[in-house]
Amino acid sequence: MLAVEGLQASYGAAQVLYGMDLTVGAGEMVTMIGRNGMGKTTTIKALMGLLPPKAGVITLNGASIAGWTPHRIARLGIGLVPEGRQVFSRLSVEENLIATAANRHDAGHPWTLQEVYRQFPRLKERRSQSASTLSGGEQQMLAIGRALMTNPLLLILDEATEGLAPLIRAEIWSCLAGLKANGQAILVVDKNLTALARLADRHYVIEKGRVAWSGTSAALIAERRAIEQRIGV
Ligand SMILES: Nc1ncnc2c1ncn2[C@@H]1O[C@H](COP(=O)(O)OP(=O)(O)O)[C@@H](O)[C@H]1O
Ligand SMILES: [Mg+2]
């Protein structure tokens, strides 16, 4: 589904990614974990075409997408739930969901407004409210719903549970579990190792712009103490 090899990227003269390698298989849920400032969001920006890679290969569903525009990459099938949510605050909930909706021709069972509202009933209750009036948790649900409405091959979530109350977090984890059960490929950045080890298949620890450790959930649990020290949680 997604393969990244030797990815390097910089902001001006400041290099941040030094040869990132990772893969996400069809139906897999994979995580990137690590301390702040290690290059997780930057990797996602490069995947989305928001930051041009200096070197490396990015393949999505067989297409070599390094250097493509963000629009073209989104259309091929990456749905992003960005760090900080970034919903369109002046649009209503429903307008947010419709704004970037797309029915990829090969999506067998495409997401619709109805399906998103079934997943997140609170969004339905607030469908005509402006997104700026939503709580943080509701905005996060809206950001996830908006990404799902693009019917992505790969769903990417960057710190989606950051700063949310435990109950809301649990709702987001259970949503991701449901998506995974339906075969959605997911790449997630988060700090909650307990939830990640339970839900995800494989994990990458990112340090200074490259992979410092990778393994299955069983390996993550076995080496948890050392990994927690590495990532500072
Ligand atoms: N727009 C930017 N311009 C310059 N430097 C940036 C920018 N965004 C992030 N950085 C730097 O790149 C490094 C990696 O950041 P980031 O990818 O956001 O880390 P993470 O998501 O792992 O916390 C940090 O040192 C950060 O300060
Ligand atoms: Mg980040």
GROMACS .gro file of C-alpha atoms and ligand atoms in nm:
model
  261
    1MET     CA    1   0.000   0.000   0.000
    2LEU     CA    2   0.254   0.260   0.118
    3ALA     CA    3   0.631   0.221   0.098
    4VAL     CA    4   0.879   0.491   0.200
    5GLU     CA    5   1.250   0.438   0.137
    6GLY     CA    6   1.541   0.664   0.221
    7LEU     CA    7   1.321   0.970   0.256
    8GLN     CA    8   1.511   1.293   0.324
    9ALA     CA    9   1.353   1.634   0.371
   10SER     CA   10   1.452   1.979   0.496
   11TYR     CA   11   1.304   2.312   0.594
   12GLY     CA   12   1.538   2.545   0.409
   13ALA     CA   13   1.890   2.461   0.525
   14ALA     CA   14   1.768   2.258   0.824
   15GLN     CA   15   1.752   1.889   0.739
   16VAL     CA   16   1.490   1.699   0.943
   17LEU     CA   17   1.448   1.361   0.772
   18TYR     CA   18   1.765   1.155   0.727
   19GLY     CA   19   1.658   0.846   0.540
   20MET     CA   20   1.316   0.744   0.670
   21ASP     CA   21   1.203   0.391   0.581
   22LEU     CA   22   0.855   0.259   0.652
   23THR     CA   23   0.575   0.055   0.502
   24VAL     CA   24   0.203   0.014   0.559
   25GLY     CA   25   0.041  -0.294   0.409
   26ALA     CA   26  -0.320  -0.323   0.293
   27GLY     CA   27  -0.546  -0.342   0.597
   28GLU     CA   28  -0.258  -0.276   0.834
   29MET     CA   29  -0.250  -0.028   1.120
   30VAL     CA   30   0.099   0.106   1.175
   31THR     CA   31   0.225   0.369   1.420
   32MET     CA   32   0.502   0.627   1.437
   33ILE     CA   33   0.601   0.704   1.795
   34GLY     CA   34   0.874   0.927   1.932
   35ARG     CA   35   0.963   1.239   2.123
   36ASN     CA   36   0.849   1.578   1.998
   37GLY     CA   37   1.053   1.726   1.715
   38MET     CA   38   1.182   1.393   1.578
   39GLY     CA   39   1.022   1.429   1.235
   40LYS     CA   40   0.688   1.243   1.252
   41THR     CA   41   0.477   1.531   1.125
   42THR     CA   42   0.745   1.618   0.873
   43THR     CA   43   0.728   1.263   0.737
   44ILE     CA   44   0.353   1.304   0.698
   45LYS     CA   45   0.399   1.641   0.524
   46ALA     CA   46   0.636   1.478   0.278
   47LEU     CA   47   0.392   1.190   0.219
   48MET     CA   48   0.114   1.440   0.148
   49GLY     CA   49   0.325   1.645  -0.094
   50LEU     CA   50   0.328   1.946   0.141
   51LEU     CA   51   0.708   1.936   0.167
   52PRO     CA   52   0.912   1.828  -0.136
   53PRO     CA   53   1.148   1.537  -0.053
   54LYS     CA   54   1.519   1.594  -0.115
   55ALA     CA   55   1.577   1.225  -0.172
   56GLY     CA   56   1.397   0.896  -0.140
   57VAL     CA   57   1.111   0.698  -0.284
   58ILE     CA   58   0.744   0.713  -0.182
   59THR     CA   59   0.515   0.457  -0.339
   60LEU     CA   60   0.140   0.450  -0.283
   61ASN     CA   61  -0.060   0.167  -0.435
   62GLY     CA   62   0.213   0.113  -0.694
   63ALA     CA   63   0.244   0.481  -0.795
   64SER     CA   64   0.564   0.674  -0.726
   65ILE     CA   65   0.419   0.989  -0.567
   66ALA     CA   66   0.728   1.183  -0.453
   67GLY     CA   67   0.702   1.526  -0.613
   68TRP     CA   68   0.328   1.507  -0.678
   69THR     CA   69   0.104   1.796  -0.569
   70PRO     CA   70  -0.094   1.756  -0.244
   71HIS     CA   71  -0.417   1.762  -0.441
   72ARG     CA   72  -0.311   1.476  -0.666
   73ILE     CA   73  -0.187   1.268  -0.370
   74ALA     CA   74  -0.512   1.327  -0.181
   75ARG     CA   75  -0.706   1.223  -0.489
   76LEU     CA   76  -0.505   0.905  -0.531
   77GLY     CA   77  -0.606   0.816  -0.179
   78ILE     CA   78  -0.438   0.956   0.132
   79GLY     CA   79  -0.681   1.101   0.386
   80LEU     CA   80  -0.515   1.316   0.652
   81VAL     CA   81  -0.638   1.402   1.001
   82PRO     CA   82  -0.379   1.674   1.062
   83GLU     CA   83  -0.210   1.769   1.387
   84GLY     CA   84  -0.432   2.031   1.552
   85ARG     CA   85  -0.743   1.915   1.358
   86GLN     CA   86  -0.768   2.219   1.130
   87VAL     CA   87  -1.136   2.195   1.054
   88PHE     CA   88  -1.287   2.479   0.849
   89SER     CA   89  -1.412   2.681   1.146
   90ARG     CA   90  -1.650   2.906   0.951
   91LEU     CA   91  -1.823   2.616   0.776
   92SER     CA   92  -2.094   2.406   0.933
   93VAL     CA   93  -2.026   2.049   1.038
   94GLU     CA   94  -2.200   1.917   0.729
   95GLU     CA   95  -2.021   2.161   0.497
   96ASN     CA   96  -1.689   2.042   0.643
   97LEU     CA   97  -1.781   1.684   0.565
   98ILE     CA   98  -1.890   1.762   0.210
   99ALA     CA   99  -1.610   2.007   0.128
  100THR     CA  100  -1.347   1.752   0.033
  101ALA     CA  101  -1.568   1.444  -0.017
  102ALA     CA  102  -1.476   1.215  -0.303
  103ASN     CA  103  -1.592   0.876  -0.412
  104ARG     CA  104  -1.281   0.698  -0.535
  105HIS     CA  105  -1.389   0.473  -0.818
  106ASP     CA  106  -1.253   0.161  -0.650
  107ALA     CA  107  -1.401   0.225  -0.304
  108GLY     CA  108  -1.629  -0.079  -0.274
  109HIS     CA  109  -1.841   0.057   0.009
  110PRO     CA  110  -1.788   0.433   0.005
  111TRP     CA  111  -1.830   0.656   0.307
  112THR     CA  112  -2.138   0.880   0.298
  113LEU     CA  113  -2.271   1.151   0.530
  114GLN     CA  114  -2.507   0.893   0.676
  115GLU     CA  115  -2.225   0.652   0.755
  116VAL     CA  116  -2.018   0.926   0.919
  117TYR     CA  117  -2.318   1.033   1.127
  118ARG     CA  118  -2.374   0.673   1.232
  119GLN     CA  119  -2.009   0.655   1.341
  120PHE     CA  120  -2.026   0.988   1.525
  121PRO     CA  121  -2.389   1.061   1.628
  122ARG     CA  122  -2.285   1.386   1.793
  123LEU     CA  123  -2.185   1.526   1.455
  124LYS     CA  124  -2.535   1.460   1.328
  125GLU     CA  125  -2.686   1.649   1.623
  126ARG     CA  126  -2.461   1.941   1.538
  127ARG     CA  127  -2.473   1.912   1.161
  128SER     CA  128  -2.579   2.274   1.093
  129GLN     CA  129  -2.366   2.436   1.366
  130SER     CA  130  -2.049   2.614   1.270
  131ALA     CA  131  -1.744   2.398   1.337
  132SER     CA  132  -1.599   2.669   1.563
  133THR     CA  133  -1.873   2.597   1.819
  134LEU     CA  134  -1.768   2.232   1.863
  135SER     CA  135  -1.567   2.099   2.156
  136GLY     CA  136  -1.213   1.976   2.091
  137GLY     CA  137  -1.330   1.615   2.083
  138GLU     CA  138  -1.611   1.693   1.843
  139GLN     CA  139  -1.371   1.882   1.616
  140GLN     CA  140  -1.145   1.577   1.616
  141MET     CA  141  -1.439   1.356   1.518
  142LEU     CA  142  -1.521   1.604   1.243
  143ALA     CA  143  -1.162   1.594   1.118
  144ILE     CA  144  -1.178   1.213   1.108
  145GLY     CA  145  -1.517   1.218   0.937
  146ARG     CA  146  -1.389   1.466   0.680
  147ALA     CA  147  -1.091   1.243   0.601
  148LEU     CA  148  -1.316   0.936   0.572
  149MET     CA  149  -1.543   1.121   0.328
  150THR     CA  150  -1.252   1.121   0.082
  151ASN     CA  151  -1.266   0.739   0.093
  152PRO     CA  152  -0.889   0.711   0.137
  153LEU     CA  153  -0.677   0.407   0.060
  154LEU     CA  154  -0.464   0.514   0.354
  155LEU     CA  155  -0.589   0.713   0.653
  156ILE     CA  156  -0.324   0.910   0.844
  157LEU     CA  157  -0.388   1.053   1.191
  158ASP     CA  158  -0.136   1.290   1.347
  159GLU     CA  159  -0.176   1.315   1.729
  160ALA     CA  160  -0.553   1.265   1.701
  161THR     CA  161  -0.608   1.207   2.074
  162GLU     CA  162  -0.378   1.486   2.195
  163GLY     CA  163  -0.536   1.695   2.470
  164LEU     CA  164  -0.868   1.509   2.472
  165ALA     CA  165  -1.059   1.373   2.773
  166PRO     CA  166  -1.025   0.997   2.837
  167LEU     CA  167  -1.382   0.919   2.726
  168ILE     CA  168  -1.338   1.102   2.398
  169ARG     CA  169  -1.004   0.929   2.341
  170ALA     CA  170  -1.172   0.596   2.398
  171GLU     CA  171  -1.434   0.686   2.139
  172ILE     CA  172  -1.164   0.765   1.885
  173TRP     CA  173  -0.978   0.441   1.958
  174SER     CA  174  -1.296   0.243   1.917
  175CYS     CA  175  -1.364   0.419   1.588
  176LEU     CA  176  -1.016   0.324   1.466
  177ALA     CA  177  -1.069  -0.036   1.577
  178GLY     CA  178  -1.387  -0.046   1.368
  179LEU     CA  179  -1.212   0.104   1.066
  180LYS     CA  180  -0.932  -0.148   1.093
  181ALA     CA  181  -1.182  -0.434   1.122
  182ASN     CA  182  -1.326  -0.311   0.792
  183GLY     CA  183  -0.985  -0.334   0.628
  184GLN     CA  184  -0.886   0.034   0.633
  185ALA     CA  185  -0.509   0.088   0.616
  186ILE     CA  186  -0.409   0.337   0.888
  187LEU     CA  187  -0.089   0.521   0.983
  188VAL     CA  188  -0.116   0.681   1.324
  189VAL     CA  189   0.108   0.909   1.529
  190ASP     CA  190   0.023   0.905   1.899
  191LYS     CA  191   0.176   0.871   2.244
  192ASN     CA  192  -0.069   0.631   2.405
  193LEU     CA  193   0.129   0.307   2.390
  194THR     CA  194  -0.136   0.099   2.567
  195ALA     CA  195  -0.401   0.178   2.307
  196LEU     CA  196  -0.154   0.156   2.019
  197ALA     CA  197  -0.020  -0.184   2.125
  198ARG     CA  198  -0.374  -0.315   2.151
  199LEU     CA  199  -0.497  -0.182   1.816
  200ALA     CA  200  -0.204  -0.159   1.579
  201ASP     CA  201  -0.004  -0.428   1.399
  202ARG     CA  202   0.341  -0.269   1.383
  203HIS     CA  203   0.528   0.027   1.525
  204TYR     CA  204   0.817   0.255   1.429
  205VAL     CA  205   1.010   0.453   1.688
  206ILE     CA  206   1.134   0.771   1.517
  207GLU     CA  207   1.450   0.945   1.636
  208LYS     CA  208   1.619   1.235   1.460
  209GLY     CA  209   1.449   1.182   1.128
  210ARG     CA  210   1.494   0.810   1.091
  211VAL     CA  211   1.364   0.480   1.227
  212ALA     CA  212   1.542   0.384   1.549
  213TRP     CA  213   1.336   0.075   1.631
  214SER     CA  214   1.055  -0.117   1.462
  215GLY     CA  215   0.852  -0.418   1.557
  216THR     CA  216   0.516  -0.583   1.614
  217SER     CA  217   0.282  -0.506   1.901
  218ALA     CA  218   0.411  -0.817   2.080
  219ALA     CA  219   0.768  -0.683   2.052
  220LEU     CA  220   0.654  -0.339   2.167
  221ILE     CA  221   0.494  -0.489   2.477
  222ALA     CA  222   0.801  -0.704   2.548
  223GLU     CA  223   1.035  -0.403   2.521
  224ARG     CA  224   0.795  -0.146   2.657
  225ARG     CA  225   1.012  -0.013   2.939
  226ALA     CA  226   1.305   0.062   2.709
  227ILE     CA  227   1.083   0.210   2.440
  228GLU     CA  228   0.904   0.437   2.686
  229GLN     CA  229   1.240   0.569   2.794
  230ARG     CA  230   1.339   0.633   2.434
  231ILE     CA  231   1.023   0.822   2.352
  232GLY     CA  232   0.990   0.997   2.686
  233VAL     CA  233   0.641   0.898   2.799
  234LIG     N1  234   0.777   2.470   0.926
  234LIG     C1  235   0.894   2.441   0.984
  234LIG     N2  236   1.004   2.516   0.959
  234LIG     C2  237   1.124   2.486   1.015
  234LIG     N3  238   1.144   2.384   1.099
  234LIG     C3  239   1.039   2.306   1.127
  234LIG     C4  240   0.909   2.331   1.072
  234LIG     N4  241   0.826   2.234   1.118
  234LIG     C5  242   0.898   2.156   1.198
  234LIG     N5  243   1.027   2.197   1.204
  234LIG     C6  244   1.136   2.132   1.279
  234LIG     O1  245   1.151   2.001   1.229
  234LIG     C7  246   1.178   1.911   1.335
  234LIG     C8  247   1.078   1.796   1.330
  234LIG     O2  248   0.948   1.848   1.357
  234LIG     P1  249   0.817   1.760   1.345
  234LIG     O3  250   0.823   1.679   1.222
  234LIG     O4  251   0.702   1.851   1.361
  234LIG     O5  252   0.832   1.665   1.472
  234LIG     P2  253   0.730   1.566   1.544
  234LIG     O6  254   0.604   1.562   1.463
  234LIG     O7  255   0.800   1.435   1.550
  234LIG     O8  256   0.707   1.623   1.681
  234LIG     C9  257   1.176   1.991   1.463
  234LIG     O9  258   1.310   2.023   1.496
  234LIG    C10  259   1.100   2.116   1.425
  234LIG    O10  260   1.143   2.224   1.500
  235MG      MG  261   0.411   1.621   1.519
   0.00000   0.00000   0.00000
